[in-house]
Amino acid sequence: MAYFSPVLALALTLFFGALLFLALGKNPLSGLQVFLLEPLKTRSSISELLLKTTPLVLCALGLSICYRANVWNIGAEGQLIAGGIAAGSTVLMFDNSAHLLPGGMVLLLASLAGIAGGALWAGITALLRDRFNANEILVSLMLTYIAQLLLMYMVNGPLKDPHGMNFPQSRVFSSEFLLPVLFAGSRLHIGFAVMLVATAVMTVFVYRSFAGYRLTVGGLAPLAARYAGFSSRRALWTSLLISGGFAGIAGAFEVTGPIGQVLPSISPGYGFAAIIVAFVGRLNPIGSIFGGLILSLFYLGGEMAQSRLGLPSAITGLFQGMLLFLLLACDTLINYRLRWLKPAANAHTA
């Protein structure tokens, strides 16, 4: 039932989504068709679905490691932004210097810079938790807003395009500094293949490595982990740096992939949506792909609902929130049973 819970939560989400369309004066069947089926009808729309799945799954892979270790990282969005800033700055540095390095080498350096930027941003949370016992939920979440402000400063300052008509954005990257696409006529880039490889690597790490076993034991049974000599401090740093690195490379793939420059908004909320992806996937790397496909379908379905049904953009977040709420409800009712307590027969009355 624990593995059936996401399927049940998805079915309930569709049911309540149909009621939502009905309440908005839309035909429920037509609404669900536009929301769920239209994004899957053409090859181009499927490639867009996989394109949005890539950053969601990459962020969810790192978050799954954190949650397995009982480290509650909520700041993948900020770590993604930090990785995007670092990767974009790296590309612009070489793009402005008469192309001293080939495009493939610059993309590799940009990806490594993205990993380093995301890990560094997550490392701030680890440092404050380790040194001052600060709550990692609040710290990682607040750092997301700082990362957004840093992004605004960069696109209005050091990275601003001098010929961009005063818009807050960087120069558009040269074509050789963009990720190669997997299929002609689509935007699906090589980052999708990297995501699949990363999923396989993390599956081995979680289920076949001693380091992954230590993290899991530390999250499930902290006292047993301490008795076995497993360091909770090492688990904190390892999980947060891995999580930040994955979010950072997701940001790097966004700026060097579909965006092609540094903009005030690198992500539409992939880092936050990845929390849902991780739990829908049961904190399993392979399951994260399933969760990523669902959430990316919600993103595309929300765009379709806006253009064809005239619904507000909040429809995407609403479906995401319903899925998370119903998933938590299903998990709770699977593990706990509601009971009506009968009043005691011999209760004294005043």
C-alpha angles and dihedrals in degrees: 000000000000090000092041090053096085091051091050091046090051092051091050090048090056091047094052089041089059089051088050092054089048091052089051091054096255129127104260095216093047091046094052090045091055092043099046112017105035093066089057101049102088136041090240093054092048090052089052089050091054090044092058091043092062100070092037093056094042091054091043092053091060095041091052089058091051094048092047087056090047091247109136106213109179095164104082088120091060092044089051090052092048090051091049092051092049094047094045092049090051093051093047091049091059095033089059095048103071093269098288092175131042117261095250092055092048091050090051091050090047091052091050090047089051091052091048093047094051093044091049091052091049089045089065089061091047091050094050092046093046098042103033102016089241117173107263092208094061096037096050092045094049091047087060091065091046089053090052091052090047089052091052090050092050096050091046094044134015097014099037116128107243089207096044097103089252094298115147098249141099128247116286108259119248113258093250089060093057124094112263115250122239096218129031113249094024136090094225104123137193090271088081090062090047089053091054091050091047090052091054092047093049091048089057091044094052100041105024107033132079091225091056090047091054092052092049094048091047090056098043100038114014093175092052090047091051091049090052091052097251111154115236088196092057090048090052095051095039096050095044095046091048091047093047091047093054092047090047094054089047088058091046091053091050096054094041093040128041096356099045094195141039112276133176088257116044096164134032089214102298092147093056094041089051088068088064090044091055094051095042087053090051090240087292117133093223091044088056089069089057091049092045092054091052095049093045088051088055090052093052092040090053091053090049091049090053096050100038105029100030093236122152122261089249088079090085094054090043093057091045091051093048091051093051094044093048092045090055090046092051092048091050095048091046091056098035134041124214114233131187109226113219117218114254113268094224097044112147118237126207 
